[in-house]
PDB file of C-alpha atoms and ligand atoms in Angstrom:
ATOM      1  CA  UNK A   1    -170.071  46.297 -17.050  1.00  0.00           C
ATOM      2  CA  UNK A   2    -170.080  50.107 -16.723  1.00  0.00           C
ATOM      3  CA  UNK A   3    -167.508  50.231 -19.448  1.00  0.00           C
ATOM      4  CA  UNK A   4    -169.649  48.281 -21.821  1.00  0.00           C
ATOM      5  CA  UNK A   5    -172.769  50.268 -21.290  1.00  0.00           C
ATOM      6  CA  UNK A   6    -170.528  53.386 -21.795  1.00  0.00           C
ATOM      7  CA  UNK A   7    -169.388  51.923 -25.107  1.00  0.00           C
ATOM      8  CA  UNK A   8    -172.908  51.009 -26.141  1.00  0.00           C
ATOM      9  CA  UNK A   9    -174.867  54.050 -24.858  1.00  0.00           C
ATOM     10  CA  UNK A  10    -172.420  56.745 -26.755  1.00  0.00           C
ATOM     11  CA  UNK A  11    -172.006  54.667 -29.554  1.00  0.00           C
ATOM     12  CA  UNK A  12    -172.151  57.405 -32.402  1.00  0.00           C
ATOM     13  CA  UNK A  13    -169.571  59.364 -30.156  1.00  0.00           C
ATOM     14  CA  UNK A  14    -166.601  57.129 -30.462  1.00  0.00           C
ATOM     15  CA  UNK A  15    -164.192  58.396 -32.433  1.00  0.00           C
ATOM     16  CA  UNK A  16    -161.283  55.797 -31.522  1.00  0.00           C
ATOM     17  CA  UNK A  17    -160.577  54.420 -34.910  1.00  0.00           C
ATOM     18  CA  UNK A  18    -159.087  51.351 -32.908  1.00  0.00           C
ATOM     19  CA  UNK A  19    -162.554  50.334 -32.005  1.00  0.00           C
ATOM     20  CA  UNK A  20    -163.796  48.765 -35.137  1.00  0.00           C
ATOM     21  CA  UNK A  21    -166.922  47.640 -33.484  1.00  0.00           C
ATOM     22  CA  UNK A  22    -169.034  48.676 -30.756  1.00  0.00           C
ATOM     23  CA  UNK A  23    -171.565  46.128 -28.930  1.00  0.00           C
ATOM     24  CA  UNK A  24    -175.419  46.894 -29.556  1.00  0.00           C
ATOM     25  CA  UNK A  25    -177.795  47.021 -26.761  1.00  0.00           C
ATOM     26  CA  UNK A  26    -179.094  43.852 -27.545  1.00  0.00           C
ATOM     27  CA  UNK A  27    -175.442  42.125 -27.256  1.00  0.00           C
ATOM     28  CA  UNK A  28    -174.936  44.068 -23.810  1.00  0.00           C
ATOM     29  CA  UNK A  29    -178.506  42.902 -22.583  1.00  0.00           C
ATOM     30  CA  UNK A  30    -177.953  39.124 -23.603  1.00  0.00           C
ATOM     31  CA  UNK A  31    -174.384  39.197 -22.289  1.00  0.00           C
ATOM     32  CA  UNK A  32    -175.666  40.534 -18.896  1.00  0.00           C
ATOM     33  CA  UNK A  33    -178.261  37.852 -18.688  1.00  0.00           C
ATOM     34  CA  UNK A  34    -175.476  35.182 -19.760  1.00  0.00           C
ATOM     35  CA  UNK A  35    -172.986  36.440 -16.686  1.00  0.00           C
ATOM     36  CA  UNK A  36    -176.228  36.321 -14.281  1.00  0.00           C
ATOM     37  CA  UNK A  37    -177.232  32.847 -14.999  1.00  0.00           C
ATOM     38  CA  UNK A  38    -173.436  31.618 -15.593  1.00  0.00           C
ATOM     39  CA  UNK A  39    -172.159  33.250 -12.689  1.00  0.00           C
ATOM     40  CA  UNK A  40    -174.709  32.335  -9.921  1.00  0.00           C
ATOM     41  CA  UNK A  41    -176.724  29.381 -10.935  1.00  0.00           C
ATOM     42  CA  UNK A  42    -173.386  27.363 -11.737  1.00  0.00           C
ATOM     43  CA  UNK A  43    -171.567  28.568  -8.190  1.00  0.00           C
ATOM     44  CA  UNK A  44    -174.437  28.086  -6.012  1.00  0.00           C
ATOM     45  CA  UNK A  45    -175.340  24.585  -7.399  1.00  0.00           C
ATOM     46  CA  UNK A  46    -171.762  23.592  -7.221  1.00  0.00           C
ATOM     47  CA  UNK A  47    -171.612  24.595  -3.537  1.00  0.00           C
ATOM     48  CA  UNK A  48    -174.751  22.728  -2.906  1.00  0.00           C
ATOM     49  CA  UNK A  49    -173.001  19.473  -4.058  1.00  0.00           C
ATOM     50  CA  UNK A  50    -170.134  20.119  -1.994  1.00  0.00           C
ATOM     51  CA  UNK A  51    -172.375  20.223   1.088  1.00  0.00           C
ATOM     52  CA  UNK A  52    -174.185  17.109   0.115  1.00  0.00           C
ATOM     53  CA  UNK A  53    -170.543  15.487  -0.341  1.00  0.00           C
ATOM     54  CA  UNK A  54    -169.321  17.051   2.862  1.00  0.00           C
ATOM     55  CA  UNK A  55    -172.422  15.313   4.781  1.00  0.00           C
ATOM     56  CA  UNK A  56    -171.690  11.992   3.231  1.00  0.00           C
ATOM     57  CA  UNK A  57    -167.805  11.832   3.642  1.00  0.00           C
ATOM     58  CA  UNK A  58    -167.112  12.846   7.043  1.00  0.00           C
ATOM     59  CA  UNK A  59    -163.364  11.643   6.775  1.00  0.00           C
ATOM     60  CA  UNK A  60    -163.087  14.028   3.641  1.00  0.00           C
ATOM     61  CA  UNK A  61    -164.645  16.894   5.810  1.00  0.00           C
ATOM     62  CA  UNK A  62    -161.979  16.151   8.757  1.00  0.00           C
ATOM     63  CA  UNK A  63    -158.944  16.420   6.149  1.00  0.00           C
ATOM     64  CA  UNK A  64    -160.486  19.548   4.460  1.00  0.00           C
ATOM     65  CA  UNK A  65    -160.592  20.964   8.062  1.00  0.00           C
ATOM     66  CA  UNK A  66    -157.026  20.179   9.114  1.00  0.00           C
ATOM     67  CA  UNK A  67    -156.011  21.765   5.919  1.00  0.00           C
ATOM     68  CA  UNK A  68    -158.171  25.077   6.955  1.00  0.00           C
ATOM     69  CA  UNK A  69    -156.787  24.978  10.556  1.00  0.00           C
ATOM     70  CA  UNK A  70    -153.519  24.766   9.391  1.00  0.00           C
ATOM     71  CA  UNK A  71    -153.877  28.375   7.937  1.00  0.00           C
ATOM     72  CA  UNK A  72    -155.133  29.584  10.807  1.00  0.00           C
ATOM     73  CA  UNK A  73    -152.537  28.391  12.712  1.00  0.00           C
ATOM     74  CA  UNK A  74    -152.717  27.655  16.414  1.00  0.00           C
ATOM     75  CA  UNK A  75    -156.221  29.532  17.191  1.00  0.00           C
ATOM     76  CA  UNK A  76    -154.670  32.394  18.662  1.00  0.00           C
ATOM     77  CA  UNK A  77    -156.656  35.436  18.765  1.00  0.00           C
ATOM     78  CA  UNK A  78    -154.264  36.836  16.020  1.00  0.00           C
ATOM     79  CA  UNK A  79    -154.297  33.933  13.982  1.00  0.00           C
ATOM     80  CA  UNK A  80    -158.184  33.763  14.024  1.00  0.00           C
ATOM     81  CA  UNK A  81    -158.374  37.218  12.630  1.00  0.00           C
ATOM     82  CA  UNK A  82    -156.454  36.473   9.568  1.00  0.00           C
ATOM     83  CA  UNK A  83    -158.040  37.484   6.332  1.00  0.00           C
ATOM     84  CA  UNK A  84    -158.407  35.111   3.500  1.00  0.00           C
ATOM     85  CA  UNK A  85    -156.745  36.210   0.589  1.00  0.00           C
ATOM     86  CA  UNK A  86    -156.358  34.849  -3.148  1.00  0.00           C
ATOM     87  CA  UNK A  87    -152.868  33.469  -2.259  1.00  0.00           C
ATOM     88  CA  UNK A  88    -153.917  31.521   0.998  1.00  0.00           C
ATOM     89  CA  UNK A  89    -156.737  29.702  -0.548  1.00  0.00           C
ATOM     90  CA  UNK A  90    -154.588  29.031  -3.570  1.00  0.00           C
ATOM     91  CA  UNK A  91    -152.203  27.275  -1.349  1.00  0.00           C
ATOM     92  CA  UNK A  92    -154.813  24.598  -0.273  1.00  0.00           C
ATOM     93  CA  UNK A  93    -154.063  21.748  -2.303  1.00  0.00           C
ATOM     94  CA  UNK A  94    -156.761  19.255  -0.967  1.00  0.00           C
ATOM     95  CA  UNK A  95    -159.196  21.897  -0.995  1.00  0.00           C
ATOM     96  CA  UNK A  96    -158.597  22.288  -4.819  1.00  0.00           C
ATOM     97  CA  UNK A  97    -158.982  18.473  -5.240  1.00  0.00           C
ATOM     98  CA  UNK A  98    -162.092  18.138  -3.333  1.00  0.00           C
ATOM     99  CA  UNK A  99    -163.730  20.848  -5.506  1.00  0.00           C
ATOM    100  CA  UNK A 100    -162.391  19.091  -8.743  1.00  0.00           C
ATOM    101  CA  UNK A 101    -163.677  16.006  -7.608  1.00  0.00           C
ATOM    102  CA  UNK A 102    -167.321  17.215  -6.644  1.00  0.00           C
ATOM    103  CA  UNK A 103    -167.558  18.643 -10.160  1.00  0.00           C
ATOM    104  CA  UNK A 104    -166.239  15.566 -12.000  1.00  0.00           C
ATOM    105  CA  UNK A 105    -169.159  13.671 -10.415  1.00  0.00           C
ATOM    106  CA  UNK A 106    -171.374  16.593 -10.395  1.00  0.00           C
ATOM    107  CA  UNK A 107    -170.839  18.598 -13.655  1.00  0.00           C
ATOM    108  CA  UNK A 108    -173.452  21.274 -13.691  1.00  0.00           C
ATOM    109  CA  UNK A 109    -174.119  23.334 -17.204  1.00  0.00           C
ATOM    110  CA  UNK A 110    -173.642  19.768 -19.420  1.00  0.00           C
ATOM    111  CA  UNK A 111    -175.734  20.929 -22.206  1.00  0.00           C
ATOM    112  CA  UNK A 112    -174.096  24.278 -22.350  1.00  0.00           C
ATOM    113  CA  UNK A 113    -170.541  22.482 -23.655  1.00  0.00           C
ATOM    114  CA  UNK A 114    -171.653  22.308 -27.538  1.00  0.00           C
ATOM    115  CA  UNK A 115    -170.062  23.368 -30.487  1.00  0.00           C
ATOM    116  CA  UNK A 116    -170.700  23.575 -34.231  1.00  0.00           C
ATOM    117  CA  UNK A 117    -168.541  21.906 -36.845  1.00  0.00           C
ATOM    118  CA  UNK A 118    -166.899  24.618 -39.126  1.00  0.00           C
ATOM    119  CA  UNK A 119    -165.567  21.940 -41.617  1.00  0.00           C
ATOM    120  CA  UNK A 120    -166.568  18.400 -42.324  1.00  0.00           C
ATOM    121  CA  UNK A 121    -164.647  15.892 -40.151  1.00  0.00           C
ATOM    122  CA  UNK A 122    -164.689  12.268 -38.733  1.00  0.00           C
ATOM    123  CA  UNK A 123    -163.608  11.306 -35.253  1.00  0.00           C
ATOM    124  CA  UNK A 124    -163.288   7.548 -34.275  1.00  0.00           C
ATOM    125  CA  UNK A 125    -165.299   6.514 -37.453  1.00  0.00           C
ATOM    126  CA  UNK A 126    -168.115   9.068 -37.040  1.00  0.00           C
ATOM    127  CA  UNK A 127    -168.701  11.689 -39.785  1.00  0.00           C
ATOM    128  CA  UNK A 128    -169.494  14.887 -38.534  1.00  0.00           C
ATOM    129  CA  UNK A 129    -170.950  17.035 -41.482  1.00  0.00           C
ATOM    130  CA  UNK A 130    -170.352  20.813 -41.482  1.00  0.00           C
ATOM    131  CA  UNK A 131    -172.802  22.958 -39.689  1.00  0.00           C
ATOM    132  CA  UNK A 132    -173.825  20.248 -37.307  1.00  0.00           C
ATOM    133  CA  UNK A 133    -173.973  21.108 -33.613  1.00  0.00           C
ATOM    134  CA  UNK A 134    -172.346  18.638 -31.333  1.00  0.00           C
ATOM    135  CA  UNK A 135    -172.872  18.286 -27.614  1.00  0.00           C
ATOM    136  CA  UNK A 136    -170.143  17.090 -25.309  1.00  0.00           C
ATOM    137  CA  UNK A 137    -170.983  13.888 -23.340  1.00  0.00           C
ATOM    138  CA  UNK A 138    -169.374  15.185 -20.293  1.00  0.00           C
ATOM    139  CA  UNK A 139    -170.873  12.372 -18.078  1.00  0.00           C
ATOM    140  CA  UNK A 140    -169.491   9.403 -20.153  1.00  0.00           C
ATOM    141  CA  UNK A 141    -165.842  11.454 -20.112  1.00  0.00           C
ATOM    142  CA  UNK A 142    -166.052  12.160 -16.393  1.00  0.00           C
ATOM    143  CA  UNK A 143    -167.135   8.418 -15.453  1.00  0.00           C
ATOM    144  CA  UNK A 144    -164.536   6.812 -18.001  1.00  0.00           C
ATOM    145  CA  UNK A 145    -162.448   4.433 -16.037  1.00  0.00           C
ATOM    146  CA  UNK A 146    -159.660   4.405 -18.621  1.00  0.00           C
ATOM    147  CA  UNK A 147    -159.354   8.308 -18.221  1.00  0.00           C
ATOM    148  CA  UNK A 148    -160.085   8.337 -14.455  1.00  0.00           C
ATOM    149  CA  UNK A 149    -158.964   4.981 -13.082  1.00  0.00           C
ATOM    150  CA  UNK A 150    -157.510   3.095 -11.477  1.00  0.00           C
ATOM    151  CA  UNK A 151    -159.605   4.136  -8.466  1.00  0.00           C
ATOM    152  CA  UNK A 152    -163.393   3.454  -9.449  1.00  0.00           C
ATOM    153  CA  UNK A 153    -164.678   6.670 -11.028  1.00  0.00           C
ATOM    154  CA  UNK A 154    -167.835   6.020  -9.152  1.00  0.00           C
ATOM    155  CA  UNK A 155    -166.465   6.862  -5.829  1.00  0.00           C
ATOM    156  CA  UNK A 156    -165.804  10.098  -4.571  1.00  0.00           C
ATOM    157  CA  UNK A 157    -161.636  10.085  -4.333  1.00  0.00           C
ATOM    158  CA  UNK A 158    -160.252  13.781  -4.647  1.00  0.00           C
ATOM    159  CA  UNK A 159    -156.761  12.190  -4.706  1.00  0.00           C
ATOM    160  CA  UNK A 160    -157.312  11.180  -8.063  1.00  0.00           C
ATOM    161  CA  UNK A 161    -156.632  14.619  -9.134  1.00  0.00           C
ATOM    162  CA  UNK A 162    -153.132  14.239  -8.142  1.00  0.00           C
ATOM    163  CA  UNK A 163    -152.438  12.404 -11.234  1.00  0.00           C
ATOM    164  CA  UNK A 164    -151.940  14.139 -14.496  1.00  0.00           C
ATOM    165  CA  UNK A 165    -154.872  13.415 -16.574  1.00  0.00           C
ATOM    166  CA  UNK A 166    -155.796  13.683 -20.356  1.00  0.00           C
ATOM    167  CA  UNK A 167    -156.113  17.550 -21.153  1.00  0.00           C
ATOM    168  CA  UNK A 168    -159.692  16.801 -22.122  1.00  0.00           C
ATOM    169  CA  UNK A 169    -160.823  14.436 -19.454  1.00  0.00           C
ATOM    170  CA  UNK A 170    -162.110  17.064 -17.201  1.00  0.00           C
ATOM    171  CA  UNK A 171    -164.890  19.252 -18.774  1.00  0.00           C
ATOM    172  CA  UNK A 172    -166.901  21.074 -16.024  1.00  0.00           C
ATOM    173  CA  UNK A 173    -165.919  24.335 -17.318  1.00  0.00           C
ATOM    174  CA  UNK A 174    -165.970  23.561 -20.848  1.00  0.00           C
ATOM    175  CA  UNK A 175    -162.816  23.657 -23.136  1.00  0.00           C
ATOM    176  CA  UNK A 176    -160.864  25.534 -25.799  1.00  0.00           C
ATOM    177  CA  UNK A 177    -161.161  29.348 -26.414  1.00  0.00           C
ATOM    178  CA  UNK A 178    -164.870  29.504 -25.530  1.00  0.00           C
ATOM    179  CA  UNK A 179    -164.233  27.579 -22.154  1.00  0.00           C
ATOM    180  CA  UNK A 180    -165.458  29.307 -18.887  1.00  0.00           C
ATOM    181  CA  UNK A 181    -164.400  32.884 -18.544  1.00  0.00           C
ATOM    182  CA  UNK A 182    -165.387  32.570 -14.732  1.00  0.00           C
ATOM    183  CA  UNK A 183    -163.463  29.667 -14.072  1.00  0.00           C
ATOM    184  CA  UNK A 184    -160.965  31.099 -11.717  1.00  0.00           C
ATOM    185  CA  UNK A 185    -163.154  33.527 -10.176  1.00  0.00           C
ATOM    186  CA  UNK A 186    -165.482  30.944  -9.250  1.00  0.00           C
ATOM    187  CA  UNK A 187    -162.832  28.604  -7.976  1.00  0.00           C
ATOM    188  CA  UNK A 188    -161.938  31.283  -5.520  1.00  0.00           C
ATOM    189  CA  UNK A 189    -165.473  32.058  -4.571  1.00  0.00           C
ATOM    190  CA  UNK A 190    -166.042  28.486  -3.848  1.00  0.00           C
ATOM    191  CA  UNK A 191    -162.840  28.248  -1.799  1.00  0.00           C
ATOM    192  CA  UNK A 192    -163.299  31.307   0.305  1.00  0.00           C
ATOM    193  CA  UNK A 193    -167.038  30.182   1.100  1.00  0.00           C
ATOM    194  CA  UNK A 194    -165.916  26.555   2.269  1.00  0.00           C
ATOM    195  CA  UNK A 195    -163.100  27.942   4.131  1.00  0.00           C
ATOM    196  CA  UNK A 196    -165.674  30.176   6.046  1.00  0.00           C
ATOM    197  CA  UNK A 197    -168.037  27.569   6.622  1.00  0.00           C
ATOM    198  CA  UNK A 198    -165.804  24.736   7.686  1.00  0.00           C
ATOM    199  CA  UNK A 199    -163.805  26.928  10.032  1.00  0.00           C
ATOM    200  CA  UNK A 200    -166.954  27.589  12.308  1.00  0.00           C
ATOM    201  CA  UNK A 201    -169.159  24.500  11.414  1.00  0.00           C
ATOM    202  CA  UNK A 202    -169.372  20.842  10.687  1.00  0.00           C
ATOM    203  CA  UNK A 203    -171.747  19.691   7.946  1.00  0.00           C
ATOM    204  CA  UNK A 204    -173.696  16.341   9.160  1.00  0.00           C
ATOM    205  CA  UNK A 205    -176.016  14.365   7.448  1.00  0.00           C
ATOM    206  CA  UNK A 206    -179.847  14.594   8.104  1.00  0.00           C
ATOM    207  CA  UNK A 207    -182.490  12.053   7.302  1.00  0.00           C
ATOM    208  CA  UNK A 208    -184.187  14.096   4.664  1.00  0.00           C
ATOM    209  CA  UNK A 209    -180.680  14.339   2.634  1.00  0.00           C
ATOM    210  CA  UNK A 210    -181.024  11.579   0.102  1.00  0.00           C
ATOM    211  CA  UNK A 211    -184.843  11.718  -0.312  1.00  0.00           C
ATOM    212  CA  UNK A 212    -184.982  15.217  -1.559  1.00  0.00           C
ATOM    213  CA  UNK A 213    -181.468  15.318  -3.232  1.00  0.00           C
ATOM    214  CA  UNK A 214    -183.248  14.296  -6.577  1.00  0.00           C
ATOM    215  CA  UNK A 215    -180.723  15.991  -9.280  1.00  0.00           C
ATOM    216  CA  UNK A 216    -183.183  18.122 -11.682  1.00  0.00           C
ATOM    217  CA  UNK A 217    -182.419  19.873 -14.895  1.00  0.00           C
ATOM    218  CA  UNK A 218    -183.484  23.326 -15.191  1.00  0.00           C
ATOM    219  CA  UNK A 219    -181.019  25.634 -16.566  1.00  0.00           C
ATOM    220  CA  UNK A 220    -178.191  23.961 -15.043  1.00  0.00           C
ATOM    221  CA  UNK A 221    -178.350  20.603 -13.470  1.00  0.00           C
ATOM    222  CA  UNK A 222    -178.913  20.872  -9.763  1.00  0.00           C
ATOM    223  CA  UNK A 223    -180.323  18.771  -6.653  1.00  0.00           C
ATOM    224  CA  UNK A 224    -183.678  19.841  -5.682  1.00  0.00           C
ATOM    225  CA  UNK A 225    -183.036  20.065  -2.165  1.00  0.00           C
ATOM    226  CA  UNK A 226    -179.979  19.615  -0.155  1.00  0.00           C
ATOM    227  CA  UNK A 227    -180.998  18.720   3.618  1.00  0.00           C
ATOM    228  CA  UNK A 228    -177.884  19.179   5.958  1.00  0.00           C
ATOM    229  CA  UNK A 229    -177.483  19.930   9.851  1.00  0.00           C
ATOM    230  CA  UNK A 230    -174.615  22.233  10.844  1.00  0.00           C
ATOM    231  CA  UNK A 231    -172.749  21.811  14.054  1.00  0.00           C
TER     232      UNK A 231
HETATM  233  C1  HEM B   1    -168.772  26.367 -10.630  1.00  0.00           C
HETATM  234  C2  HEM B   1    -168.721  27.439 -11.312  1.00  0.00           C
HETATM  235  C3  HEM B   1    -168.971  27.609 -12.812  1.00  0.00           C
HETATM  236  C4  HEM B   1    -169.336  26.358 -13.761  1.00  0.00           C
HETATM  237  C5  HEM B   1    -168.898  24.978 -13.314  1.00  0.00           C
HETATM  238  C6  HEM B   1    -169.194  26.579 -15.208  1.00  0.00           C
HETATM  239  C7  HEM B   1    -169.185  26.247 -16.430  1.00  0.00           C
HETATM  240  C8  HEM B   1    -169.446  26.638 -17.564  1.00  0.00           C
HETATM  241  C9  HEM B   1    -169.136  25.983 -18.557  1.00  0.00           C
HETATM  242  C10 HEM B   1    -169.304  24.518 -18.877  1.00  0.00           C
HETATM  243  C11 HEM B   1    -169.284  26.733 -19.738  1.00  0.00           C
HETATM  244  C12 HEM B   1    -169.388  26.481 -21.176  1.00  0.00           C
HETATM  245  C13 HEM B   1    -168.041  26.423 -21.612  1.00  0.00           C
HETATM  246  C14 HEM B   1    -167.708  25.690 -23.028  1.00  0.00           C
HETATM  247  O1  HEM B   1    -168.724  25.507 -24.025  1.00  0.00           O
HETATM  248  O2  HEM B   1    -166.559  25.238 -23.269  1.00  0.00           O
HETATM  249  C15 HEM B   1    -169.351  28.135 -19.131  1.00  0.00           C
HETATM  250  C16 HEM B   1    -169.286  29.227 -20.057  1.00  0.00           C
HETATM  251  C17 HEM B   1    -169.408  30.581 -19.739  1.00  0.00           C
HETATM  252  N1  HEM B   1    -169.253  31.022 -18.040  1.00  0.00           N
HETATM  253 FE1  HEM B   1    -169.020  29.516 -16.545  1.00  0.00          FE
HETATM  254  N2  HEM B   1    -168.984  28.193 -14.811  1.00  0.00           N
HETATM  255  C18 HEM B   1    -169.210  28.574 -13.668  1.00  0.00           C
HETATM  256  C19 HEM B   1    -169.040  29.931 -13.178  1.00  0.00           C
HETATM  257  C20 HEM B   1    -168.937  31.058 -13.802  1.00  0.00           C
HETATM  258  C21 HEM B   1    -168.788  32.419 -13.331  1.00  0.00           C
HETATM  259  C22 HEM B   1    -168.713  32.798 -12.116  1.00  0.00           C
HETATM  260  C23 HEM B   1    -169.182  33.304 -14.518  1.00  0.00           C
HETATM  261  C24 HEM B   1    -168.941  34.688 -14.475  1.00  0.00           C
HETATM  262  C25 HEM B   1    -168.532  35.571 -13.264  1.00  0.00           C
HETATM  263  C26 HEM B   1    -168.894  32.365 -15.628  1.00  0.00           C
HETATM  264  C27 HEM B   1    -169.309  33.001 -16.798  1.00  0.00           C
HETATM  265  C28 HEM B   1    -169.372  32.403 -17.932  1.00  0.00           C
HETATM  266  C29 HEM B   1    -169.669  32.972 -19.259  1.00  0.00           C
HETATM  267  C30 HEM B   1    -169.677  34.347 -19.563  1.00  0.00           C
HETATM  268  C31 HEM B   1    -169.449  31.758 -20.275  1.00  0.00           C
HETATM  269  C32 HEM B   1    -169.320  32.085 -21.658  1.00  0.00           C
HETATM  270  C33 HEM B   1    -168.317  32.142 -22.466  1.00  0.00           C
HETATM  271  C34 HEM B   1    -168.243  32.125 -23.866  1.00  0.00           C
HETATM  272  O3  HEM B   1    -169.175  31.785 -24.425  1.00  0.00           O
HETATM  273  O4  HEM B   1    -167.262  32.467 -24.210  1.00  0.00           O
HETATM  274  N3  HEM B   1    -169.146  31.043 -15.279  1.00  0.00           N
HETATM  275  N4  HEM B   1    -169.309  28.042 -17.841  1.00  0.00           N
END
C-alpha cells in the first residue's frame, strides 16, 4: 500500500519510462475501499458460517480437532508451544475440505461474480449480447447434484472435495483472471483462526442459534447473528 501511495503522490516526479501509467488518487482511494470490504467482511462472514457448522456437526468438529491434535503431538509442553506456520496449516487436509464445504454451501459475495460480455455469444441456446452484464448464479452451481453428487449437495459433507470436480463447479472466490486476489491469504487466515480456536475450545450449539441465524444481504451474504457456546 505504501508503494502505491508513493507512486500516486509523486506522480509528476516519476521518470521511469517503464511506468506507462500511474494510479490516480481516486483509483488508490477506491481500491483501498475494495480491499477493506473484500478482505474483512468476507473472511469474518466465512468464519461465522464455520462456527455455525461446527456447532451443528459435532462429528465434523471432532475430526478437525483430531487433525489439529496430530500436529500438536503428545501434548508435551514443547509441542504445545509449536508455532503455526504456512506449511503446517497447509498440511491439514480435512481443514481444507471443511472450509471449502462451508463456502460451497454458504457462498458470500455472490453478487460480486459478474462479467460484461465483450462479444456476442450464445450459451446453451441463450443469446448473450455484447455489452450485457451477466451475473453468475453461484447457488444453482453449488447445489447442482450433477456437479456435486452423488452425496446430496444439501448436506454438509466435506469429503465430497476429495473428488476432482468440474473446474467451474466451485465459485466462492470467482473464476478466471479477475478472481479473488486474496484467495490464498483468506484460506491461510481462516485455517490459522480455526486451529487456534479448536485447539482450546469446543464449539457447542445454543438455543438461540437457529432463531437468529437468518442470512441477510448487506454487502455480502452473512448470517445476522451466530449464537454459540464455547467450552
Ligand atoms: C473468505 C474470504 C473471501 C471470499 C469468499 C472472497 C470472494 C471474492 C469474490 C467472489 C470475488 C469476485 C471474483 C470474480 O469476480 O471472479 C473477489 C474479488 C476480490 N477479492 Fe476476495 N474474497 C475473500 C477474501 C479476500 C481477501 C482476504 C482479500 C484481500 C486481502 C480479497 C480481495 C479481493 C479483491 C481486491 C477482489 C477484486 C479482484 C479484481 O476485481 O480483480 N478477498 N473476492
